[in-house]
Amino acid sequence: MCATMTRENQMNQQPARADSRAGKEASVRRMIPPILGFLLLSGITLTLFALGALQGFAETLHAGLLMSLIAIGLIAGIWHGWRELFDSKPQPRLWTRRNVADAASVVAGTLITYVLSVHVGLGAVVASALGGVAIALVLPSVAVPFYCGTFVGMISPGLVVGWPALVLAGLIGGIVYVIGKGALDGYGGKLGTTAFFACLATALVCQRATLSVDVPGMSTIALAILYSAIAAAATWALSIRLEHGAVLASGAIGLLGGLVLPAVHPETGGLYALAVFSASFAGMCSKQRMPNEVPLAIAGACCGAVVAITGPYMGGAGGKLGTIAFGSSIAVSGWRSIGALVQAPRPAQTAGADLQRLRPRGQDR
């Protein structure tokens, strides 16, 4: 009888083990898209900032040291994000109706922004910012993926060959947007990084070289840093404190910078407008990532420096400004995590403090 019960228990356990094995395999499969998205987003960001560090040392020692500090924080933040990735819940299914709608919205944002920028003549910054404000007011349900598409639409005409290539850029951006859900969420500039990868991939397919501009003087960089710090903090305040939403806040600040700064600074206003628009993406950080305006101002300042110093690399690709904001936000978060680790009490110190609290009064002499 005991042998019969044992066989029955074993037979009952086999389906349970099979179900458990199937569940683990399904969990592993669900983690593949966010892991791939994480590697694509972090890889392209690290590449741009590494090139910026090299360019910084080629310019001045101070610029090189500044870019190196930002890069160290970026590496620490990406490592922290990699550990977070495995604590998150991946999407149960990839190609849902919602994800298809999001991908289509990225394509739509790409085409509309490109038309406004190139054919209407508004320019890339104003076209993208205007598209972000309009979609946030008219169709807020698809505002985020559409805004991502506007960054793809900022691509230079020299990097795409006709409308098929532009549609390809939008499709790549839509796919990366979908698979990247759950990877490094909450950081401002993630949408732009998605667009940046799409634009560079399309330029590679079209066999087009990216554009390059010279690095300005330190006085110009300093003013770009100032404007960017203000822009990032203002965007976060509009988005979080005044509850206007990240897309509307970023679009409004970017539009303001794109219209005002070129008029105030005829020679360098274009650079300042780009720096402010990049900083507005950093201001799209969630409250969980950035608790107040102070770290956002630091991230914005980083944006201003990196926009100026990385001018010789990967220019003309839509989303470069967002990638800079993405890396700057992660860098500030990384330095905050390093600071928390340094300030954390050691186990021996903690144990000593506990014994001190438990010791009766009068015995501490």
Short mmCIF file of C-alpha atoms in Angstrom, two decimals:
data_model
loop_
_atom_site.label_atom_id
_atom_site.label_comp_id
_atom_site.label_asym_id
_atom_site.label_seq_id
_atom_site.Cartn_x
_atom_site.Cartn_y
_atom_site.Cartn_z
CA MET A 1 0.00 0.00 0.00
CA CYS A 2 2.84 2.38 0.83
CA ALA A 3 4.46 1.61 -2.53
CA THR A 4 1.19 2.38 -4.30
CA MET A 5 0.87 5.72 -2.51
CA THR A 6 4.47 6.57 -3.34
CA ARG A 7 3.89 5.89 -7.04
CA GLU A 8 0.74 8.01 -6.96
CA ASN A 9 2.63 10.89 -5.30
CA GLN A 10 5.37 10.68 -7.92
CA MET A 11 2.79 10.70 -10.70
CA ASN A 12 1.13 13.76 -9.18
CA GLN A 13 4.45 15.55 -8.79
CA GLN A 14 5.45 15.04 -12.43
CA PRO A 15 2.78 17.37 -13.88
CA ALA A 16 3.60 19.93 -11.18
CA ARG A 17 7.28 19.80 -12.11
CA ALA A 18 6.42 20.09 -15.78
CA ASP A 19 4.22 23.12 -15.09
CA SER A 20 6.97 24.69 -12.99
CA ARG A 21 9.55 24.10 -15.73
CA ALA A 22 7.21 25.54 -18.36
CA GLY A 23 6.57 28.58 -16.17
CA LYS A 24 10.29 29.21 -15.76
CA GLU A 25 10.86 28.88 -19.50
CA ALA A 26 8.03 31.32 -20.18
CA SER A 27 9.53 33.79 -17.67
CA VAL A 28 12.92 33.54 -19.38
CA ARG A 29 11.33 34.16 -22.78
CA ARG A 30 9.47 37.21 -21.45
CA MET A 31 12.76 38.68 -20.20
CA ILE A 32 14.43 38.54 -23.63
CA PRO A 33 12.78 41.72 -25.07
CA PRO A 34 13.55 44.00 -22.08
CA ILE A 35 17.11 42.67 -21.88
CA LEU A 36 17.59 43.37 -25.58
CA GLY A 37 16.06 46.82 -25.16
CA PHE A 38 18.33 47.52 -22.19
CA LEU A 39 21.45 46.54 -24.12
CA LEU A 40 20.49 48.66 -27.14
CA LEU A 41 19.65 51.76 -25.10
CA SER A 42 22.57 51.56 -22.68
CA GLY A 43 25.04 50.60 -25.40
CA ILE A 44 24.32 53.55 -27.68
CA THR A 45 24.37 55.92 -24.69
CA LEU A 46 27.70 54.65 -23.41
CA THR A 47 29.19 54.95 -26.89
CA LEU A 48 28.17 58.61 -27.26
CA PHE A 49 29.43 59.58 -23.79
CA ALA A 50 32.72 57.72 -24.26
CA LEU A 51 33.30 59.65 -27.49
CA GLY A 52 32.42 62.83 -25.61
CA ALA A 53 35.02 62.07 -22.94
CA LEU A 54 37.70 61.58 -25.59
CA GLN A 55 36.68 64.81 -27.30
CA GLY A 56 36.70 66.63 -23.96
CA PHE A 57 40.35 65.79 -23.32
CA ALA A 58 41.15 66.81 -26.89
CA GLU A 59 39.72 70.26 -26.13
CA THR A 60 40.81 71.08 -22.57
CA LEU A 61 41.72 69.20 -19.42
CA HIS A 62 38.69 70.64 -17.61
CA ALA A 63 36.29 69.47 -20.31
CA GLY A 64 37.85 66.00 -20.29
CA LEU A 65 37.61 65.68 -16.50
CA LEU A 66 33.99 66.87 -16.55
CA MET A 67 33.02 64.32 -19.19
CA SER A 68 34.91 61.60 -17.30
CA LEU A 69 32.97 62.35 -14.10
CA ILE A 70 29.71 62.18 -16.00
CA ALA A 71 30.78 58.89 -17.63
CA ILE A 72 31.62 57.34 -14.23
CA GLY A 73 28.18 58.21 -12.93
CA LEU A 74 26.64 56.83 -16.11
CA ILE A 75 28.38 53.48 -15.69
CA ALA A 76 27.26 53.25 -12.06
CA GLY A 77 23.70 54.15 -12.99
CA ILE A 78 23.55 51.60 -15.81
CA TRP A 79 24.85 48.87 -13.50
CA HIS A 80 22.14 49.76 -11.00
CA GLY A 81 19.56 49.70 -13.80
CA TRP A 82 20.74 46.25 -14.89
CA ARG A 83 20.09 44.91 -11.39
CA GLU A 84 16.68 46.61 -11.32
CA LEU A 85 15.73 44.99 -14.61
CA PHE A 86 15.48 41.53 -13.07
CA ASP A 87 13.27 42.77 -10.24
CA SER A 88 10.70 44.17 -12.69
CA LYS A 89 7.76 42.32 -14.20
CA PRO A 90 8.19 41.85 -17.96
CA GLN A 91 5.31 42.16 -20.40
CA PRO A 92 3.29 38.92 -20.55
CA ARG A 93 2.92 39.29 -24.33
CA LEU A 94 4.91 41.43 -26.74
CA TRP A 95 2.62 42.13 -29.68
CA THR A 96 -0.54 43.25 -27.96
CA ARG A 97 -3.02 45.72 -29.45
CA ARG A 98 -1.58 48.42 -27.22
CA ASN A 99 1.98 47.78 -28.36
CA VAL A 100 0.95 47.83 -32.03
CA ALA A 101 -0.80 51.17 -31.46
CA ASP A 102 2.30 52.52 -29.73
CA ALA A 103 4.55 51.45 -32.61
CA ALA A 104 2.16 53.03 -35.12
CA SER A 105 2.18 56.26 -33.09
CA VAL A 106 5.98 56.38 -33.28
CA VAL A 107 5.79 56.10 -37.07
CA ALA A 108 3.11 58.82 -37.24
CA GLY A 109 5.17 61.16 -35.07
CA THR A 110 8.19 60.54 -37.28
CA LEU A 111 6.45 61.46 -40.53
CA ILE A 112 4.55 64.49 -39.21
CA THR A 113 7.60 66.00 -37.52
CA TYR A 114 9.79 65.51 -40.58
CA VAL A 115 7.21 67.29 -42.76
CA LEU A 116 6.95 70.20 -40.31
CA SER A 117 10.71 70.44 -39.89
CA VAL A 118 11.93 70.06 -43.48
CA HIS A 119 9.04 70.80 -45.84
CA VAL A 120 7.20 73.44 -43.79
CA GLY A 121 10.50 74.90 -42.59
CA LEU A 122 9.88 75.09 -38.84
CA GLY A 123 13.18 73.48 -37.95
CA ALA A 124 13.75 70.29 -35.97
CA VAL A 125 13.46 71.67 -32.43
CA VAL A 126 10.29 73.72 -32.99
CA ALA A 127 8.64 70.95 -35.03
CA SER A 128 9.26 68.29 -32.37
CA ALA A 129 8.27 70.53 -29.48
CA LEU A 130 5.12 71.69 -31.27
CA GLY A 131 4.19 68.10 -32.03
CA GLY A 132 4.66 67.15 -28.38
CA VAL A 133 2.46 69.97 -27.10
CA ALA A 134 -0.26 69.30 -29.70
CA ILE A 135 -0.46 65.54 -29.11
CA ALA A 136 -0.49 65.99 -25.33
CA LEU A 137 -3.53 68.27 -25.66
CA VAL A 138 -5.40 66.37 -28.38
CA LEU A 139 -4.59 62.66 -27.87
CA PRO A 140 -2.89 62.20 -24.50
CA SER A 141 -3.35 58.41 -24.63
CA VAL A 142 -0.68 58.13 -27.35
CA ALA A 143 1.33 61.22 -26.42
CA VAL A 144 4.40 59.32 -25.18
CA PRO A 145 5.03 57.08 -28.23
CA PHE A 146 4.10 59.90 -30.61
CA TYR A 147 6.58 62.19 -28.86
CA CYS A 148 9.19 59.47 -29.31
CA GLY A 149 8.40 59.53 -33.02
CA THR A 150 8.91 63.29 -33.17
CA PHE A 151 12.54 62.73 -32.15
CA VAL A 152 12.99 60.26 -34.99
CA GLY A 153 11.48 62.90 -37.28
CA MET A 154 14.24 65.34 -36.27
CA ILE A 155 16.64 63.33 -38.44
CA SER A 156 18.65 65.33 -40.96
CA PRO A 157 17.57 64.96 -44.61
CA GLY A 158 21.15 63.98 -45.38
CA LEU A 159 20.78 60.74 -43.38
CA VAL A 160 17.70 59.33 -45.12
CA VAL A 161 17.09 58.41 -48.76
CA GLY A 162 13.47 59.17 -49.53
CA TRP A 163 10.26 58.40 -47.70
CA PRO A 164 10.80 54.59 -47.47
CA ALA A 165 13.92 55.20 -45.38
CA LEU A 166 12.02 57.61 -43.17
CA VAL A 167 9.26 55.03 -42.62
CA LEU A 168 11.97 52.46 -41.84
CA ALA A 169 13.39 54.78 -39.18
CA GLY A 170 9.94 55.13 -37.63
CA LEU A 171 9.38 51.37 -37.65
CA ILE A 172 12.73 50.68 -36.00
CA GLY A 173 11.93 53.32 -33.41
CA GLY A 174 8.52 51.73 -32.77
CA ILE A 175 10.02 48.27 -32.30
CA VAL A 176 12.72 49.50 -29.92
CA TYR A 177 10.09 51.51 -28.02
CA VAL A 178 8.00 48.36 -27.50
CA ILE A 179 10.80 45.98 -26.52
CA GLY A 180 12.37 48.62 -24.29
CA LYS A 181 9.39 48.80 -21.94
CA GLY A 182 10.56 47.92 -18.44
CA ALA A 183 14.23 48.76 -19.15
CA LEU A 184 15.58 51.90 -17.44
CA ASP A 185 12.11 53.32 -17.02
CA GLY A 186 11.60 56.68 -15.34
CA TYR A 187 14.68 58.39 -16.77
CA GLY A 188 14.20 61.46 -18.94
CA GLY A 189 15.56 61.06 -22.45
CA LYS A 190 14.71 57.39 -22.91
CA LEU A 191 12.40 58.27 -25.81
CA GLY A 192 15.16 60.20 -27.51
CA THR A 193 17.61 57.35 -27.03
CA THR A 194 15.12 55.05 -28.73
CA ALA A 195 14.92 57.50 -31.63
CA PHE A 196 18.70 57.90 -31.74
CA PHE A 197 19.22 54.18 -32.26
CA ALA A 198 16.55 54.13 -34.97
CA CYS A 199 18.12 57.06 -36.85
CA LEU A 200 21.65 55.65 -36.68
CA ALA A 201 20.44 52.23 -37.84
CA THR A 202 18.63 53.85 -40.78
CA ALA A 203 21.68 55.95 -41.69
CA LEU A 204 23.74 52.74 -41.67
CA VAL A 205 21.25 51.03 -43.99
CA CYS A 206 21.25 54.07 -46.30
CA GLN A 207 25.06 54.23 -46.09
CA ARG A 208 25.00 57.87 -45.01
CA ALA A 209 27.58 59.50 -42.75
CA THR A 210 26.51 61.47 -39.70
CA LEU A 211 27.15 65.20 -39.44
CA SER A 212 29.79 67.04 -37.38
CA VAL A 213 30.06 70.51 -35.85
CA ASP A 214 32.93 72.18 -34.02
CA VAL A 215 33.10 72.41 -30.23
CA PRO A 216 32.46 76.02 -29.10
CA GLY A 217 34.53 78.01 -26.62
CA MET A 218 34.28 77.54 -22.87
CA SER A 219 32.28 80.74 -22.38
CA THR A 220 29.62 79.45 -24.78
CA ILE A 221 29.60 76.07 -23.05
CA ALA A 222 29.20 77.77 -19.66
CA LEU A 223 26.11 79.66 -20.82
CA ALA A 224 24.69 76.47 -22.36
CA ILE A 225 25.14 74.78 -18.97
CA LEU A 226 23.28 77.61 -17.21
CA TYR A 227 20.34 77.61 -19.62
CA SER A 228 20.11 73.82 -19.50
CA ALA A 229 20.11 73.65 -15.70
CA ILE A 230 17.20 76.10 -15.57
CA ALA A 231 15.33 74.26 -18.34
CA ALA A 232 15.57 70.83 -16.71
CA ALA A 233 14.38 72.09 -13.32
CA ALA A 234 11.55 74.08 -14.91
CA THR A 235 10.39 71.08 -16.95
CA TRP A 236 10.30 68.84 -13.87
CA ALA A 237 8.38 71.48 -11.91
CA LEU A 238 5.79 71.83 -14.69
CA SER A 239 5.49 68.07 -15.06
CA ILE A 240 5.47 66.92 -11.42
CA ARG A 241 4.65 69.86 -9.16
CA LEU A 242 2.09 71.53 -11.43
CA GLU A 243 0.92 68.16 -12.83
CA HIS A 244 0.91 69.15 -16.50
CA GLY A 245 2.52 65.89 -17.59
CA ALA A 246 6.00 65.18 -18.90
CA VAL A 247 5.26 65.51 -22.63
CA LEU A 248 3.47 68.86 -22.37
CA ALA A 249 6.12 70.25 -19.99
CA SER A 250 9.04 69.20 -22.19
CA GLY A 251 7.35 70.44 -25.36
CA ALA A 252 6.53 73.82 -23.80
CA ILE A 253 10.07 74.42 -22.48
CA GLY A 254 11.62 73.22 -25.73
CA LEU A 255 9.32 75.41 -27.78
CA LEU A 256 10.13 78.43 -25.61
CA GLY A 257 13.86 77.83 -25.94
CA GLY A 258 13.63 77.20 -29.67
CA LEU A 259 11.80 80.48 -30.29
CA VAL A 260 13.49 82.83 -27.81
CA LEU A 261 17.17 81.86 -27.59
CA PRO A 262 18.04 82.18 -31.30
CA ALA A 263 16.49 85.66 -31.23
CA VAL A 264 18.41 86.69 -28.10
CA HIS A 265 21.72 85.12 -29.21
CA PRO A 266 21.87 85.34 -33.03
CA GLU A 267 25.23 83.55 -33.29
CA THR A 268 25.00 80.86 -30.59
CA GLY A 269 21.25 80.72 -29.98
CA GLY A 270 20.87 77.57 -32.06
CA LEU A 271 23.23 75.68 -29.76
CA TYR A 272 21.49 77.02 -26.67
CA ALA A 273 18.10 75.95 -28.07
CA LEU A 274 19.43 72.42 -28.60
CA ALA A 275 20.88 72.33 -25.08
CA VAL A 276 17.60 73.54 -23.55
CA PHE A 277 15.58 71.02 -25.54
CA SER A 278 17.91 68.24 -24.39
CA ALA A 279 17.60 69.41 -20.78
CA SER A 280 13.81 69.41 -21.08
CA PHE A 281 14.01 65.68 -21.78
CA ALA A 282 16.00 65.20 -18.60
CA GLY A 283 13.19 67.06 -16.84
CA MET A 284 10.83 64.25 -17.87
CA CYS A 285 12.28 62.06 -15.09
CA SER A 286 9.78 60.52 -12.71
CA LYS A 287 9.60 61.56 -9.06
CA GLN A 288 10.90 58.13 -8.08
CA ARG A 289 14.10 58.81 -10.03
CA MET A 290 14.57 62.47 -9.10
CA PRO A 291 12.93 63.69 -5.85
CA ASN A 292 13.19 67.44 -6.53
CA GLU A 293 14.57 70.12 -8.83
CA VAL A 294 18.14 70.09 -7.46
CA PRO A 295 19.36 66.81 -9.04
CA LEU A 296 17.39 67.76 -12.16
CA ALA A 297 19.31 71.03 -12.41
CA ILE A 298 22.57 69.06 -12.17
CA ALA A 299 21.39 66.67 -14.89
CA GLY A 300 20.41 69.64 -17.02
CA ALA A 301 23.83 71.20 -16.55
CA CYS A 302 25.38 67.94 -17.73
CA CYS A 303 23.15 68.10 -20.80
CA GLY A 304 24.43 71.54 -21.70
CA ALA A 305 28.05 70.43 -21.46
CA VAL A 306 27.58 67.17 -23.36
CA VAL A 307 25.54 68.77 -26.17
CA ALA A 308 28.41 71.19 -26.83
CA ILE A 309 31.30 68.76 -26.41
CA THR A 310 29.82 65.89 -28.48
CA GLY A 311 29.15 68.16 -31.46
CA PRO A 312 31.69 66.36 -33.70
CA TYR A 313 29.98 62.99 -33.25
CA MET A 314 26.76 61.44 -34.60
CA GLY A 315 25.20 64.75 -35.58
CA GLY A 316 22.00 64.91 -37.61
CA ALA A 317 20.49 61.82 -36.01
CA GLY A 318 17.16 62.52 -34.37
CA GLY A 319 17.20 61.59 -30.69
CA LYS A 320 20.79 62.58 -29.96
CA LEU A 321 19.54 65.29 -27.59
CA GLY A 322 17.38 62.73 -25.79
CA THR A 323 20.29 60.32 -25.53
CA ILE A 324 22.34 63.05 -23.90
CA ALA A 325 19.49 63.71 -21.46
CA PHE A 326 19.12 59.99 -20.82
CA GLY A 327 22.80 59.54 -20.04
CA SER A 328 22.93 62.69 -17.92
CA SER A 329 19.92 61.62 -15.85
CA ILE A 330 21.36 58.15 -15.31
CA ALA A 331 24.75 59.68 -14.42
CA VAL A 332 23.24 61.86 -11.69
CA SER A 333 21.30 58.87 -10.38
CA GLY A 334 24.50 56.82 -10.48
CA TRP A 335 26.41 59.39 -8.46
CA ARG A 336 23.56 59.54 -5.96
CA SER A 337 23.76 55.75 -5.55
CA ILE A 338 27.53 55.97 -5.11
CA GLY A 339 27.07 58.66 -2.46
CA ALA A 340 24.48 56.56 -0.63
CA LEU A 341 26.83 53.58 -0.70
CA VAL A 342 29.72 55.61 0.71
CA GLN A 343 27.57 57.10 3.47
CA ALA A 344 25.98 53.78 4.44
CA PRO A 345 27.11 52.63 7.93
CA ARG A 346 29.39 49.62 8.04
CA PRO A 347 28.16 46.43 9.77
CA ALA A 348 30.63 46.87 12.63
CA GLN A 349 29.52 50.45 13.19
CA THR A 350 25.87 49.39 13.14
CA ALA A 351 26.51 46.61 15.64
CA GLY A 352 28.40 49.00 17.91
CA ALA A 353 25.55 51.49 17.82
CA ASP A 354 23.05 48.74 18.69
CA LEU A 355 25.13 47.64 21.69
CA GLN A 356 25.43 51.25 22.83
CA ARG A 357 21.64 51.62 22.78
CA LEU A 358 21.16 48.37 24.70
CA ARG A 359 23.73 49.19 27.40
CA PRO A 360 22.08 50.27 30.71
CA ARG A 361 22.53 53.85 31.84
CA GLY A 362 25.47 54.44 34.13
CA GLN A 363 27.60 51.75 32.48
CA ASP A 364 28.89 53.87 29.63
CA ARG A 365 31.78 55.39 31.58
#
